[in-house]
mmCIF file of C-alpha atoms in Angstrom:
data_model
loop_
_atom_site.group_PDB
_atom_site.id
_atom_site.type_symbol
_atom_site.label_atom_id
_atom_site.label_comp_id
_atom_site.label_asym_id
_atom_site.label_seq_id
_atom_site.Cartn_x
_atom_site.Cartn_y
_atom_site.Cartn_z
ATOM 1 C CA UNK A 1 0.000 0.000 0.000
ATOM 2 C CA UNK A 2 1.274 3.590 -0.719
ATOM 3 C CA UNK A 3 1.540 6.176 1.282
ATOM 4 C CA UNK A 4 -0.739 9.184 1.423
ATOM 5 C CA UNK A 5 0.701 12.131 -0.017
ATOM 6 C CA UNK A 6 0.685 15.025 2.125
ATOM 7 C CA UNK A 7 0.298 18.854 1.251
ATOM 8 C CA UNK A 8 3.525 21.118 2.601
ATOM 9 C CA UNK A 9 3.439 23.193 4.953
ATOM 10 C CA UNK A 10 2.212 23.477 8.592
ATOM 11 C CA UNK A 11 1.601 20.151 10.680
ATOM 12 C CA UNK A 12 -1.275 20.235 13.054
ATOM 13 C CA UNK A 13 1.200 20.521 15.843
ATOM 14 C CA UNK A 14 2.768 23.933 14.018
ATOM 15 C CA UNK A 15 -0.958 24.904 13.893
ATOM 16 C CA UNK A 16 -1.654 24.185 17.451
ATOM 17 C CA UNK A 17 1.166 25.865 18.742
ATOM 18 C CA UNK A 18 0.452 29.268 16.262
ATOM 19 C CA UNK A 19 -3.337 29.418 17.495
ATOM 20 C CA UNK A 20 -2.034 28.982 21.199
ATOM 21 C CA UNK A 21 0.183 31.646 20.858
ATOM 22 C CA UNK A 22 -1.548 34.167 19.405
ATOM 23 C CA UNK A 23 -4.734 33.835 22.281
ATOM 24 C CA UNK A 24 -2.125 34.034 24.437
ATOM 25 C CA UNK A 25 -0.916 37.033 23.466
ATOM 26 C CA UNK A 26 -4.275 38.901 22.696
ATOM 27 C CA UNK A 27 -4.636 37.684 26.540
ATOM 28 C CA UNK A 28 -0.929 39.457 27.464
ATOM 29 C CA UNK A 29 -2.382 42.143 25.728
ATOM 30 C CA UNK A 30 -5.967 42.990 27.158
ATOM 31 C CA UNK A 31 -7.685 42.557 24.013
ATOM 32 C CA UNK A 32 -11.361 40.922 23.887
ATOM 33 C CA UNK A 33 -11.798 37.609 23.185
ATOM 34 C CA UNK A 34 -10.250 36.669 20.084
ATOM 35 C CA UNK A 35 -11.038 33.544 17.390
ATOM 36 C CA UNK A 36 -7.939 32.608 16.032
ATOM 37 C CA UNK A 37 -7.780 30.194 12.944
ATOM 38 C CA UNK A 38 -4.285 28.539 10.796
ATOM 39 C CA UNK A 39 -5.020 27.388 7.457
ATOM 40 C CA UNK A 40 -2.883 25.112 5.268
ATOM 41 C CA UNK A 41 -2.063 26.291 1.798
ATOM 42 C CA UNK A 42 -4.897 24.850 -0.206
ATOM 43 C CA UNK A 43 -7.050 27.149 2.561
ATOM 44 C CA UNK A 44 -8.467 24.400 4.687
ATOM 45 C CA UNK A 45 -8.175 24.690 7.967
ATOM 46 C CA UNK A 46 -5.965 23.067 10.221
ATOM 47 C CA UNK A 47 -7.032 24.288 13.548
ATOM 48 C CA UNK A 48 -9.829 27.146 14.621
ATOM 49 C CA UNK A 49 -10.120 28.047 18.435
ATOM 50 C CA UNK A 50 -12.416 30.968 19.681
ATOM 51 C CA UNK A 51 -11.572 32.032 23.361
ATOM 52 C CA UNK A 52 -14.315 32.002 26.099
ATOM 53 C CA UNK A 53 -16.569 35.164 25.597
ATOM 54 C CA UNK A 54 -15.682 35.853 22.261
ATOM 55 C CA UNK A 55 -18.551 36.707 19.687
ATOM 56 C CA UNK A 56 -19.228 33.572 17.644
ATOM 57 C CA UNK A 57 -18.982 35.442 14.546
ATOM 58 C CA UNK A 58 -15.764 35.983 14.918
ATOM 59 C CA UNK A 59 -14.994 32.020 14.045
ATOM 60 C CA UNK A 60 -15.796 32.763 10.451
ATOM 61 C CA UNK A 61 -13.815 36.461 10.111
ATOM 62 C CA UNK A 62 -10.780 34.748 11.362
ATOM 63 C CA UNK A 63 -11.038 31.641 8.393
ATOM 64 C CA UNK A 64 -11.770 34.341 6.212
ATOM 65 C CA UNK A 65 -9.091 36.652 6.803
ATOM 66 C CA UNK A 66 -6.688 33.803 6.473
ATOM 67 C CA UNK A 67 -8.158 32.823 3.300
ATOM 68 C CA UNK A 68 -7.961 36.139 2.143
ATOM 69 C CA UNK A 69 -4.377 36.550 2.237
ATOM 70 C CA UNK A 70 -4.147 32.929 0.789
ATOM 71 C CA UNK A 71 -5.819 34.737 -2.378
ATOM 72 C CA UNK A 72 -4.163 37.464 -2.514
ATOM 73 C CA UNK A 73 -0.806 36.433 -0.977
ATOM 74 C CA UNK A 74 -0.430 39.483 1.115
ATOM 75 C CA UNK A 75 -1.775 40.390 4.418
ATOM 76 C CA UNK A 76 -5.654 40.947 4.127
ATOM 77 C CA UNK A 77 -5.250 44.919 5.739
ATOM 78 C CA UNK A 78 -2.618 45.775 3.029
ATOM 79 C CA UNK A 79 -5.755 45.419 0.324
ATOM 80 C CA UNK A 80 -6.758 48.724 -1.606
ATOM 81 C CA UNK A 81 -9.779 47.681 -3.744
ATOM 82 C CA UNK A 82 -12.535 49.262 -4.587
ATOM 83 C CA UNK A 83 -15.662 48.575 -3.123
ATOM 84 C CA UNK A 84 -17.640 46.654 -6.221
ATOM 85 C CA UNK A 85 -14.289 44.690 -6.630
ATOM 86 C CA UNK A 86 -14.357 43.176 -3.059
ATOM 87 C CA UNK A 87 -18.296 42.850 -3.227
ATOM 88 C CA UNK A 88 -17.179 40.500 -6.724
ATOM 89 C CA UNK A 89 -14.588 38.738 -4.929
ATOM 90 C CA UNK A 90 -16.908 38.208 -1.921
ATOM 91 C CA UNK A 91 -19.271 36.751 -4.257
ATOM 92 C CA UNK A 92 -17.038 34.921 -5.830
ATOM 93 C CA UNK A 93 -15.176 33.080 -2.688
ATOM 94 C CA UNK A 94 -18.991 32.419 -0.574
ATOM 95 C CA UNK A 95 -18.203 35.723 1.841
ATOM 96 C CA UNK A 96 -14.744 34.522 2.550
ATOM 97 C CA UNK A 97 -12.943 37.487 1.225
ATOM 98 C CA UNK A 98 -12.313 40.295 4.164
ATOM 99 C CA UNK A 99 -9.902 42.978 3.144
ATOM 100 C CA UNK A 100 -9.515 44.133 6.533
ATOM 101 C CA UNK A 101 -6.291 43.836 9.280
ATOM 102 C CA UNK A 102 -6.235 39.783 10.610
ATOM 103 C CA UNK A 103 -4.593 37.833 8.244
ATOM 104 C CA UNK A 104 -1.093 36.874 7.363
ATOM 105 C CA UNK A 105 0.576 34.995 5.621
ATOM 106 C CA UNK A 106 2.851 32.226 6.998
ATOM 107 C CA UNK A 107 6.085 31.956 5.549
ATOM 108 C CA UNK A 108 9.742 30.387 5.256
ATOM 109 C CA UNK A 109 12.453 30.805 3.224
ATOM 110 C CA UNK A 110 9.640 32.487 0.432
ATOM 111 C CA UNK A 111 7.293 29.906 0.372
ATOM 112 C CA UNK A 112 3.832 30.018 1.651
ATOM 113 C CA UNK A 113 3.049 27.602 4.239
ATOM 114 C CA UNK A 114 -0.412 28.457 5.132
ATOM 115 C CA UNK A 115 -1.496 31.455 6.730
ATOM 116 C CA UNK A 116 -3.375 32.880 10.196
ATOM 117 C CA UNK A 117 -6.344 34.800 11.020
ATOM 118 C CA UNK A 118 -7.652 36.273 14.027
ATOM 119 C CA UNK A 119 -10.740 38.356 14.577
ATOM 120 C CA UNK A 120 -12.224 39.978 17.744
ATOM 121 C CA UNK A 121 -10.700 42.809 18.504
ATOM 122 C CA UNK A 122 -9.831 45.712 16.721
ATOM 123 C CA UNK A 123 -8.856 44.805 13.376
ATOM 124 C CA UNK A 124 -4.712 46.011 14.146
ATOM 125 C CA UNK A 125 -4.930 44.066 17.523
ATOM 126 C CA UNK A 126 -5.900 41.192 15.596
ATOM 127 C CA UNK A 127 -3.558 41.259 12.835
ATOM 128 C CA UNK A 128 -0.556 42.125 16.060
ATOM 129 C CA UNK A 129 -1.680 39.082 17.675
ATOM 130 C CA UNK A 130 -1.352 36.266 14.933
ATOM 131 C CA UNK A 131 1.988 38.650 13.167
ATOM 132 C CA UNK A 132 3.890 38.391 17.260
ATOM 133 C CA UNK A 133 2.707 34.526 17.095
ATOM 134 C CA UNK A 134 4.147 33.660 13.756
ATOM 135 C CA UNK A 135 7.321 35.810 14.631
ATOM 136 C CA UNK A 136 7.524 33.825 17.941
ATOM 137 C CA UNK A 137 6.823 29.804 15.934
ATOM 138 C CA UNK A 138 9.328 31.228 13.747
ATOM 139 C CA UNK A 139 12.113 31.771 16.824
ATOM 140 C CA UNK A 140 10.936 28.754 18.321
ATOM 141 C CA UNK A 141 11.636 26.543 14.917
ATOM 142 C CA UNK A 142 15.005 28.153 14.679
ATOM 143 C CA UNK A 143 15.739 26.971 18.689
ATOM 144 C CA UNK A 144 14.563 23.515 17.534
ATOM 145 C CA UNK A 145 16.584 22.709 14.197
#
């Protein structure tokens, strides 16, 4: 029997760790309660935690803030379209397309490995929380090679 093929990228445990992270740092931080949500590359997502309190809602920004950098490979706040163009692409992608602050793309070495979302509190706070998460998985890997 073969094996499975597997996409690259982020392993659940990678995906675990990023989510963890970034509550815990909208936590450090005082923010409300944040969803936070790591997709792989083919925008599926791997893991998708919302923290006591938080607005249920906020489940679904967070995916969709990820998956909009995964279509536009850039972080969804850096996005200058017009409106009618993101009402299209919000047709086009079921609602997942948010061109607000949230979502990031995760990296190494230039390739994408997925990306992270976060919704919940202001749209900055959430795109500091999930940015100071990656930043820290990334120091973390670097301890662990």
């Amino acid at each position: 029997m073969s094996e499975t093929p597997r996409l690259p990228g982020l392993t659940l445990a990678d995906a675990d760790w990023l989510v963890a992270s970034a509550l815990a740092v909208g936590a450090e931080r005082g923010y409300p309660p944040l969803a936070v949500a790591v997709l792989d590359v083919s925008g599926a997502v791997i893991v998708l935690r919302r923290a006591d309190g938080g607005m249920p809602m906020t489940s679904r920004i967070a995916v969709a803030k990820a998956r909009t950098t995964l279509l536009t490979l850039q972080p969804s706040g850096q996005l200058a379209l017009p409106g009618a163009i993101v009402d299209s692409i919000q047709h086009l992608n079921g609602g997942d397309f948010v061109p607000f602050a949230g979502g990031i793309l995760i990296t190494e070495d230039g390739v994408v490995l997925g990306a992270a979302g976060a919704s919940g509190a202001h749209a900055t706070e959430d795109e500091g929380a999930v940015q100071t998460a990656v930043d820290r998985w990334h120091e973390y890997r670097s301890r662990t090679k």
